[in-house]
Coordinates of C-alpha atoms in Angstrom, one line a residue:
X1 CA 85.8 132.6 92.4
X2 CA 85.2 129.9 95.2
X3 CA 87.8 127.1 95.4
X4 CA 86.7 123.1 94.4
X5 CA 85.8 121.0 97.7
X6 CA 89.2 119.5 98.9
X7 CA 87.6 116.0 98.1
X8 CA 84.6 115.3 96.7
X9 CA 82.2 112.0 94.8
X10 CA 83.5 111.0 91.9
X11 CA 82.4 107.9 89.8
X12 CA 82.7 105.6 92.8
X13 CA 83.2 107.3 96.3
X14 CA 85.1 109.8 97.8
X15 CA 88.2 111.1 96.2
X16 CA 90.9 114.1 96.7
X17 CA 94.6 114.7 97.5
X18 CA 95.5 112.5 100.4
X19 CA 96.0 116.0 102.4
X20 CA 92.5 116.7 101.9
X21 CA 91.2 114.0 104.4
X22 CA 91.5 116.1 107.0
X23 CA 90.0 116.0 110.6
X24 CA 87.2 117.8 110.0
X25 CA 86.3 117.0 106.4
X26 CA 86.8 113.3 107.7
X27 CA 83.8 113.3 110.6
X28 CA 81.6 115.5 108.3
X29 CA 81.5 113.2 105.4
X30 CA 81.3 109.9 108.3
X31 CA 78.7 111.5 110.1
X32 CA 76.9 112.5 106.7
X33 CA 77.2 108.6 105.8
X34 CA 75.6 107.1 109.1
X35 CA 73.2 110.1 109.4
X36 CA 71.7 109.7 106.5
X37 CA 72.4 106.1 104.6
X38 CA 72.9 103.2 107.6
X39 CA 69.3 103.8 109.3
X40 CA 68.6 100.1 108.7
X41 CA 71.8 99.0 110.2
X42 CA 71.5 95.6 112.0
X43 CA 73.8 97.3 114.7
X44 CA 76.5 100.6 115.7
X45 CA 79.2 98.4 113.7
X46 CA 81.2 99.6 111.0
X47 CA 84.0 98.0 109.8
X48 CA 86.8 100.0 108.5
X49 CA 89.4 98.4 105.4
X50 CA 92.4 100.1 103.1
X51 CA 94.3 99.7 100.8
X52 CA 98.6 99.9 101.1
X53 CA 98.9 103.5 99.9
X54 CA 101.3 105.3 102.1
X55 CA 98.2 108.0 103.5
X56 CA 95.5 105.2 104.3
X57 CA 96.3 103.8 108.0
X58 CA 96.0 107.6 109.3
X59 CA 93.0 108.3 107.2
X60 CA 91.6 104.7 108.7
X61 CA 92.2 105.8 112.0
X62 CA 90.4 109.3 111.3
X63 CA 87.4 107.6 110.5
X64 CA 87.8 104.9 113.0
X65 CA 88.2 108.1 116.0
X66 CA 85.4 109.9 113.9
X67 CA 83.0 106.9 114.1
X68 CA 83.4 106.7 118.0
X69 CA 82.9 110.4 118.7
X70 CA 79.4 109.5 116.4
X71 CA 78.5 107.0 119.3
X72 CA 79.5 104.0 116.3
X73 CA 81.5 101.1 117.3
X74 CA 84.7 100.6 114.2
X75 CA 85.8 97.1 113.5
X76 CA 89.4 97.5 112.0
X77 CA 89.4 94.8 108.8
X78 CA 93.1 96.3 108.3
X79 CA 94.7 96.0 104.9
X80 CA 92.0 93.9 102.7
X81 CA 90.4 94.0 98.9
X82 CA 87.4 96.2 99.0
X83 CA 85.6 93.4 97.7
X84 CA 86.3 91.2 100.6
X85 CA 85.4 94.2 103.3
X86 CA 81.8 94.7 101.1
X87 CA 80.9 90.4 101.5
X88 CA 82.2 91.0 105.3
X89 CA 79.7 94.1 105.9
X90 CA 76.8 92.6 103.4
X91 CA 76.4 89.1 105.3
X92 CA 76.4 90.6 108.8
X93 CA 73.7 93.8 107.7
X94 CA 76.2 96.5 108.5
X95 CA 78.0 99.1 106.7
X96 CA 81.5 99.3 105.7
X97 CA 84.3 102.3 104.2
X98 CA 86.9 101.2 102.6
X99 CA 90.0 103.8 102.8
X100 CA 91.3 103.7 99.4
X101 CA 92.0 105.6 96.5
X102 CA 91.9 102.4 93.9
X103 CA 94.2 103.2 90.5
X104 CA 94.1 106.8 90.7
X105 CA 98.0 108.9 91.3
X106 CA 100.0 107.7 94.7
X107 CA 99.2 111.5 96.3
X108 CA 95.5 111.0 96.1
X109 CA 93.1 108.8 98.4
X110 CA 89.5 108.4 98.7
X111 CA 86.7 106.7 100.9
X112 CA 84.0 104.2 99.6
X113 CA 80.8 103.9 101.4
X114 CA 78.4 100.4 101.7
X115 CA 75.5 100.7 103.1
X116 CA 74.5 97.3 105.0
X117 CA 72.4 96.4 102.2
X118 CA 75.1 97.2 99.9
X119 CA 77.1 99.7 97.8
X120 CA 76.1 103.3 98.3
X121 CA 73.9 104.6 95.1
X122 CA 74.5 107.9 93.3
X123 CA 71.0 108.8 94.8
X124 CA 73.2 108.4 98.2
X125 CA 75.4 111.1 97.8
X126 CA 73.8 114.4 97.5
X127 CA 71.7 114.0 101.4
X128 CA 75.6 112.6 102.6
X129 CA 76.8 116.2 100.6
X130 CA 74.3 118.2 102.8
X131 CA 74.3 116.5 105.8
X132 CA 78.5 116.7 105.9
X133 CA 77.9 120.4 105.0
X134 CA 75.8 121.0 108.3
X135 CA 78.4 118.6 110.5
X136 CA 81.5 120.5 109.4
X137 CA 80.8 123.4 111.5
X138 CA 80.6 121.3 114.8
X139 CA 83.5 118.9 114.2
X140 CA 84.7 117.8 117.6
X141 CA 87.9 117.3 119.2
X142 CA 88.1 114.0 118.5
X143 CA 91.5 111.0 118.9
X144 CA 92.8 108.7 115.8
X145 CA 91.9 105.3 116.8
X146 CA 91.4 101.7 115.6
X147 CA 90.4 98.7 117.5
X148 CA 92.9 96.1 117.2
X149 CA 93.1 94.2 113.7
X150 CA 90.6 91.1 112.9
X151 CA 91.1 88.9 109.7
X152 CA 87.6 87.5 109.2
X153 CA 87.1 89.8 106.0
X154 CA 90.3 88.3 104.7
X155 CA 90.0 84.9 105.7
X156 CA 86.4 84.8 104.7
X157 CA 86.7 86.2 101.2
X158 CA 89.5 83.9 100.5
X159 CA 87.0 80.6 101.9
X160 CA 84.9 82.1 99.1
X161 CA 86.6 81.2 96.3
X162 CA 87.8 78.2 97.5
X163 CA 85.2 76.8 99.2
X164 CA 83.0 77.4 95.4
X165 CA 85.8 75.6 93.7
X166 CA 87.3 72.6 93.4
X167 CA 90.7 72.3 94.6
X168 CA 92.1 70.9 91.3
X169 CA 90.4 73.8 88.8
X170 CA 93.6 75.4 88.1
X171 CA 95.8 72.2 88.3
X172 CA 98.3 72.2 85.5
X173 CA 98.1 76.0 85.2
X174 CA 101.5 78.0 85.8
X175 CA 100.6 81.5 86.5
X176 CA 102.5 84.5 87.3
X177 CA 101.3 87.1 90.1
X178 CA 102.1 90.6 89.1
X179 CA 102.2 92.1 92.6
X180 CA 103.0 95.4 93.0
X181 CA 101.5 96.9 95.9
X182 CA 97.8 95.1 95.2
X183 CA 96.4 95.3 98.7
X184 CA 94.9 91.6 97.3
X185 CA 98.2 90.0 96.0
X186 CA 98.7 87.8 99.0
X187 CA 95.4 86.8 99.0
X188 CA 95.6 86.4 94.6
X189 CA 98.3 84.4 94.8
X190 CA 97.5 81.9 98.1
X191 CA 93.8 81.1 96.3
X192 CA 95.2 80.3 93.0
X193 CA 97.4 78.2 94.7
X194 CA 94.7 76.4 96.8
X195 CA 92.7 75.7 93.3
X196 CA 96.1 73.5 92.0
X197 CA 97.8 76.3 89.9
X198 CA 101.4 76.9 90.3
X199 CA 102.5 80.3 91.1
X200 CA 105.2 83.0 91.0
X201 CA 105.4 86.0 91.7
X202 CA 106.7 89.4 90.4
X203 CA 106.7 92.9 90.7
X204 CA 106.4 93.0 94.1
X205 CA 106.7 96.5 95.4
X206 CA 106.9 98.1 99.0
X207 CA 106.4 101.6 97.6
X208 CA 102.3 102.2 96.2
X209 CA 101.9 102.0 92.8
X210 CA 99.3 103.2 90.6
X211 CA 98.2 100.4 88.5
X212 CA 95.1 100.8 86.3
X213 CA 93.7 97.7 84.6
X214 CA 92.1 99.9 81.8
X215 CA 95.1 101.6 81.0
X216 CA 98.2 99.9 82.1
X217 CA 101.4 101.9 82.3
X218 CA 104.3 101.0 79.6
X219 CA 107.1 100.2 82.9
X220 CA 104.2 97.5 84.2
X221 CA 103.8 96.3 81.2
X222 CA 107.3 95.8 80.2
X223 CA 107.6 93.5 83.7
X224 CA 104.6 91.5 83.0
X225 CA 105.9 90.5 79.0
X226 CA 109.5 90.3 81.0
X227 CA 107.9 87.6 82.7
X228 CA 105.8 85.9 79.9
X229 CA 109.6 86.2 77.8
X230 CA 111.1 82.7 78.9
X231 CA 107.7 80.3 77.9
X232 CA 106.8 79.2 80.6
X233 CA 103.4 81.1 82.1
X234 CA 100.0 80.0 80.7
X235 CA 99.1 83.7 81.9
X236 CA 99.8 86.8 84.2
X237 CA 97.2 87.9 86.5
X238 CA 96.9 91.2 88.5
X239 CA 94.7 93.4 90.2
X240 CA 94.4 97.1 90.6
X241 CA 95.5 99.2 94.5
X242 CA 92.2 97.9 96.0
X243 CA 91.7 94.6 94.1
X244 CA 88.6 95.3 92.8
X245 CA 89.6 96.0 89.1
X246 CA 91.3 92.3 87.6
X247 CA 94.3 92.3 85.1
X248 CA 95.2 89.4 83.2
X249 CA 97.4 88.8 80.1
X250 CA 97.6 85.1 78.4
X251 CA 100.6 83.6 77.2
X252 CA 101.4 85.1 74.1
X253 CA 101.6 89.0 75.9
X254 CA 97.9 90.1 75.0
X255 CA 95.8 91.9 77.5
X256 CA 92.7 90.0 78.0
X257 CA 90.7 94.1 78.4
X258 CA 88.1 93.9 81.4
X259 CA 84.8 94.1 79.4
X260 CA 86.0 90.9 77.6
X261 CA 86.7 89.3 80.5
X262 CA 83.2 90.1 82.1
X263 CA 81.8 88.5 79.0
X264 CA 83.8 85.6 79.5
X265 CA 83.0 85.3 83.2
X266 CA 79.1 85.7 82.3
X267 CA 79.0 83.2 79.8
X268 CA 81.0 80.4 81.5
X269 CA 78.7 81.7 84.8
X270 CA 75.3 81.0 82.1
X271 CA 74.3 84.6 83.8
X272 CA 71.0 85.4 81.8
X273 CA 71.2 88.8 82.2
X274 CA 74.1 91.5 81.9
X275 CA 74.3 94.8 83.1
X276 CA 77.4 96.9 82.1
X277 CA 78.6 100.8 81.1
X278 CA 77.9 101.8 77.5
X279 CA 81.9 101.9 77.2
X280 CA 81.9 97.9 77.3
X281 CA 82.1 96.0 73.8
X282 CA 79.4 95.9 71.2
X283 CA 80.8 91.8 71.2
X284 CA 78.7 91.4 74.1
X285 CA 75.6 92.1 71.6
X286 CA 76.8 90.5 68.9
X287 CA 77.6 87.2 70.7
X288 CA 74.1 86.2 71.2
X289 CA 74.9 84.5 74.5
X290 CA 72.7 86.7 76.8
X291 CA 69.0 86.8 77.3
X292 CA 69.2 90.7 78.4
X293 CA 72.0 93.5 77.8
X294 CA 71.4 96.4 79.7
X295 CA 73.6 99.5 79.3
X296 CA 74.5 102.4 82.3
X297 CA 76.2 105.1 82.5
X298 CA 80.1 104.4 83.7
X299 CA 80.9 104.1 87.5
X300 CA 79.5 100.6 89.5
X301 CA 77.0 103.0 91.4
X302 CA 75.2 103.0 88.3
X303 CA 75.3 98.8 87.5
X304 CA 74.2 98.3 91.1
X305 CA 71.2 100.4 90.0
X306 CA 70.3 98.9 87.4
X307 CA 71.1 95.0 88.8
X308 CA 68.4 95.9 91.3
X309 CA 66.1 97.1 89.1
X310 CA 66.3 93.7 87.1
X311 CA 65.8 91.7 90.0
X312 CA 65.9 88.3 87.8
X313 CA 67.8 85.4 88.5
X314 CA 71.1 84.7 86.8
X315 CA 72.0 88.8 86.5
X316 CA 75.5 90.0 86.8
X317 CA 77.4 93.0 85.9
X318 CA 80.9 94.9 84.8
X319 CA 82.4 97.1 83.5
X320 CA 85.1 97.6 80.9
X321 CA 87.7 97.6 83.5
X322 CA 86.9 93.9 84.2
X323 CA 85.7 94.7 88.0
X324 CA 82.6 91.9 88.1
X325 CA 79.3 92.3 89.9
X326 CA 77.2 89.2 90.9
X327 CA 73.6 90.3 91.7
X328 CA 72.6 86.8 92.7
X329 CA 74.1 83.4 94.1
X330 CA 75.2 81.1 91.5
X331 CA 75.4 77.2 92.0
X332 CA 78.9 75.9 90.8
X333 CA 80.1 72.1 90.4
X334 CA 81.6 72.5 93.9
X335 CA 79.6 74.9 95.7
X336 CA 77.6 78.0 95.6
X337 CA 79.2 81.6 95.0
X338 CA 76.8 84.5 97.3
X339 CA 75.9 87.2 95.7
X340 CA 78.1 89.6 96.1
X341 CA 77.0 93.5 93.8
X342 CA 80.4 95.2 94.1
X343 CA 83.3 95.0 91.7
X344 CA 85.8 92.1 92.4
X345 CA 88.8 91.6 91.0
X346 CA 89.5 87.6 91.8
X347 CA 86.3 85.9 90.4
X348 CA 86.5 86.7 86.7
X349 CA 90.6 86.0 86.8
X350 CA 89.4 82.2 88.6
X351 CA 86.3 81.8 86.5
X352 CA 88.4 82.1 83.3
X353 CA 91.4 80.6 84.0
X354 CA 89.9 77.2 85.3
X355 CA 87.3 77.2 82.4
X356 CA 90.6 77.3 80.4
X357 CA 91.7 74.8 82.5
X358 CA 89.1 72.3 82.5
X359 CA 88.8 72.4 78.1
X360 CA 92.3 71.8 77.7
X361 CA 92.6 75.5 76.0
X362 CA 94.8 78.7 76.0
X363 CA 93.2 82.0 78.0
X364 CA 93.7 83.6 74.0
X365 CA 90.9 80.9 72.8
X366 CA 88.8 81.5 74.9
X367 CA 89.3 85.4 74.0
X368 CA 88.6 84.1 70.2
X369 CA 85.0 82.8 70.9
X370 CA 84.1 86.2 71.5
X371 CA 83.1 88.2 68.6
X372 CA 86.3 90.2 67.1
X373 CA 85.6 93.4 68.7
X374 CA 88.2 95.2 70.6
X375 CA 88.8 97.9 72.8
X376 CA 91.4 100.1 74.3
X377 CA 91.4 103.1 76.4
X378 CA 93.9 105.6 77.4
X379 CA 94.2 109.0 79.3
X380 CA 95.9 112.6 79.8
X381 CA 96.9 112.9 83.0
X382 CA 96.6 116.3 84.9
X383 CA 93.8 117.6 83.0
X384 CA 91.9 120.3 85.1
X385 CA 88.1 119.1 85.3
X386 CA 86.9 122.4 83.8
X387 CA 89.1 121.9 80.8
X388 CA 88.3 118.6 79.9
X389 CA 84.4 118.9 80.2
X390 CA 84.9 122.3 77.7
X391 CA 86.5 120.1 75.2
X392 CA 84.4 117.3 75.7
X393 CA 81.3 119.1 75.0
X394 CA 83.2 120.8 72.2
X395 CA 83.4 117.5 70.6
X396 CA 79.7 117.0 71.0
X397 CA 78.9 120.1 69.1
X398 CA 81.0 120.9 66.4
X399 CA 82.1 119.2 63.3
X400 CA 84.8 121.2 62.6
X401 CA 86.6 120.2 65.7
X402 CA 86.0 116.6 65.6
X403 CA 87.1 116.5 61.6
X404 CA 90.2 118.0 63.1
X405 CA 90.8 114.9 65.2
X406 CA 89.4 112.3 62.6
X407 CA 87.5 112.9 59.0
X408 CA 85.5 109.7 59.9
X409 CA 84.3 111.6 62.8
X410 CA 82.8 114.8 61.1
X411 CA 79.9 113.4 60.4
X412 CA 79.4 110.2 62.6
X413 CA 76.2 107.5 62.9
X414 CA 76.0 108.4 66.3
X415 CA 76.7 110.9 69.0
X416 CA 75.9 109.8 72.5
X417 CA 76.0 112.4 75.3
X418 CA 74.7 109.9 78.2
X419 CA 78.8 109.9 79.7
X420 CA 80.9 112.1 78.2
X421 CA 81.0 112.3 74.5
X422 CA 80.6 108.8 72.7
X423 CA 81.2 108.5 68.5
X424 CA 80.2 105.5 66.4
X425 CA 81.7 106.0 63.1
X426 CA 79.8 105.4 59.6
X427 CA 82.3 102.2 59.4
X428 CA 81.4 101.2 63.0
X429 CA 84.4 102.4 65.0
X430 CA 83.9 103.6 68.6
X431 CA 85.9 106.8 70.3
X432 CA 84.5 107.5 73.1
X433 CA 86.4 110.8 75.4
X434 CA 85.2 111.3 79.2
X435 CA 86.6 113.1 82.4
X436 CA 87.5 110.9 84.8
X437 CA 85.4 111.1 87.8
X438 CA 88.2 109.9 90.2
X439 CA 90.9 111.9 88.9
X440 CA 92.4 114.7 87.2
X441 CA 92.3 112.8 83.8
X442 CA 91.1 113.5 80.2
X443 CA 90.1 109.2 79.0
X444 CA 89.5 108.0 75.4
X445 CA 87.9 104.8 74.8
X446 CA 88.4 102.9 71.3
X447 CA 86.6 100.5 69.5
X448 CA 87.1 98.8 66.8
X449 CA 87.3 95.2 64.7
X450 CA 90.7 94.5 65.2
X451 CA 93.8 95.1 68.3
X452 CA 96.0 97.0 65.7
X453 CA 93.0 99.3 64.3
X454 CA 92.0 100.3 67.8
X455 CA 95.7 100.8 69.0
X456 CA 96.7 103.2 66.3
X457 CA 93.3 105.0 66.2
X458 CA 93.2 105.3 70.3
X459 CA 97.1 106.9 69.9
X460 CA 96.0 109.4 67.2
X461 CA 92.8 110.3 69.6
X462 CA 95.4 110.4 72.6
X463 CA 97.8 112.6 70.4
X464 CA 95.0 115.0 69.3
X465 CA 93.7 115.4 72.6
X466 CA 97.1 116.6 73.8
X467 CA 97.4 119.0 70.9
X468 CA 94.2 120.7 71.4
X469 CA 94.6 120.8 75.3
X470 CA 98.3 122.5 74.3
X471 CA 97.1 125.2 72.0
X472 CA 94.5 126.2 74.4
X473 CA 97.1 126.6 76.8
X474 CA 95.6 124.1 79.2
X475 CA 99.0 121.7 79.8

């Protein structure tokens, strides 16, 4: 039986245990990326960006020393939000790869590819896949290396914001920064600043830590409502390892989930048209506040897609973990936002907080406009890949199985098998279970009309999953 690749595409990029990036798999995989995806390159410039996980400064310099011995000059962006290395690379025509393994385990990293014209496309990835294969038999002998640091991507990005915003939006907000080791939580908390808001941090952490928005660990959790405890936060705001993925929680301790705040962020944009995963809320349709919903499959790769193939004015995208997609510029009071079609982390938390701001309301009313829809999603960790796809497709097939998980289930409305396998109950309820493309994980997605409905039924899919997993002797 052959062994897995050490690393390999998964919903968005590169991804394997850190000790997988190795010399040779490193050049392969960059020489597979320029070879094959940056042949309309304005110039031999790449620029390089990473997050603060322990592995990425020597997987940056691989790639930096792998890009020379290609005959490519690397421009070292240094520690920066992926977001902010994609506008640097985007406005100048060039491509970018952002060393970075996003919310996945502290062990693992990963390399995201732009093109100059933007993100690289699952269409992208099989001619890198057999181009890499043909290079890793004549990797050279090649040194480390990275130019010395420029902050252009990091100053520019945060000119973005507030440059498009007036410098009193957020006055009279207090906010609190959940930290942690966001490679953006410098950059988070010195714009909300700029735009009036008073801010303090917590959480602040020297050590990486795996924070992801759609599924928030208990101990991060228990800071941020540690925080909210004395009264005196309007909200707590956060971002995932690579700040592309936004986190933020209103005063009364409620996560605002991400595919509510991409609605919100649509709606106060006046976006026209929508593009987001079929795991986002069914609110969005419901609302009425969109010309045009159009639904992908999960993983940005696929919203990028489809944004293109819109081509209309006024179209954005998410997905349910809040990461927002602008496929277009948008005038604003103040200024003008640039298009920017890769996930970012710091628009939606500004967009909602100073809309919030400027009616005189709470982040929760806001929330309350939408349509009472809500979902929740949750995961097994260390799940083997082979095992969770079995059971998926299990799920897919037989009624006897999924009665065992939920009567409701045995017979549902609807069984989608676009992503995984997706449920809609006779009642209306959503469970949605799909292997994680960036990790080792087994995810379950709930939907339903209310917060405590969809907590207790995502906890019974969760516990179910486990127990099935258990008795097949796959934990």
């Amino acid at each position: 039986m052959s062994l897995p690749p050490a690393v390999s595409f998964g919903t968005s990029g590169l991804r394997g245990l850190s000790d997988g990036f190795t010399r040779d798999v490193v050049f392969a995989h960059i020489g597979g990326f320029v070879e094959t995806a940056c042949t309309d390159a304005r110039s031999r410039e790449v620029v390089i960006g990473r997050d603060l996980r322990a592995s990425s400064p020597q997987i940056a310099a691989l790639v930096g020393g792998a890009l020379t011995a290609l005959g490519w000059k690397p421009i070292n962006a240094g520690a920066v939000p992926t977001p902010a290395l994609a506008a640097y690379a985007l406005k100048r025509g060039i491509a970018a790869i952002m060393v970075t393994g996003s919310h996945i385990p502290p062990d693992y990293n990963g390399l995201k590819f732009y093109r100059p014209d933007g993100e690289l496309l699952k269409s992208d990835e099989e001619p890198i896949r057999v181009a890499a294969k043909a290079l890793s038999e004549a990797s050279p002998d090649f040194e480390p290396f990275l130019p010395h640091e420029d902050p252009a991507a990091r100053d520019e990005y945060a000119a973005r914001y507030t440059d498009a915003f007036s410098p009193h939006a957020l006055a009279g907000l207090s906010i609190a920064v959940f930290e942690h080791s966001a490679v953006g939580r410098d950059i988070l908390f010195n714009a909300l600043e700029a735009l009036g808001a008073s801010c303090t941090s917590v959480g602040r952490s020297e050590v990486f830590v795996a924070v992801d928005t759609e599924a928030v660990e208990p101990s991060a959790m228990a800071q941020i409502h540690e925080a909210l405890a004395a009264g005196q936060f309007d909200a707590v705001v956060s971002m995932d390892g690579d700040g592309d993925r936004p986190l933020l929680v209103d005063a009364g301790g409620s996560q605002v989930s991400g595919d509510v705040l991409g609605a919100l962020t649509a709606r106060i944009l006046a976006a026209k048209a929508v593009v987001t995963p079929l795991t986002s809320t069914s609110a969005l349709e419901e609302s009425g506040w969109f010309e045009t919903i159009s639904r992908t499959r999960i993983g940005s790769p696929y919203v990028v897609e489809e944004m293109a193939q819109l081509g209309a004015d006024g179209v954005v995208g998410f997905e349910a973990n809040g990461g927002f997609l602008l496929g277009c510029d948008f005038e604003l009071a103040h200024g003008r936002l640039k298009r920017l079609p890769t996930r970012d982390a710091l628009l939606p938390v500004i967009v909602v907080l100073a809309e919030a701001a400027r009616r005189d309301v709470s982040v929760g009313d806001l929330v309350a406009e939408l349509p009472a829809r809500v979902m929740r999603a949750d995961r097994l960790k260390d799940i083997q890949p082979d095992d969770a796809g079995a059971l998926i497709e299990e799920l897919a097939r037989s009624a006897e199985l999924r009665a065992s998980f939920d009567e409701s289930l045995a017979e549902p409305k609807t069984i989608d098998t676009t992503d995984g396998t997706r449920l809609i109950t006779a009642r209306g309820d959503v469970i949605h279970f799909r292997r994680s493309g960036n990790a080792p994980e087994l995810r379950c997605y709930v939907e339903t009309g209310s917060a405590q409905a969809t907590q207790a039924l995502l906890s019974a899919m969760i516990a179910r999953l486990a127990t099935h997993l258990n008795a097949r002797g796959n934990r």
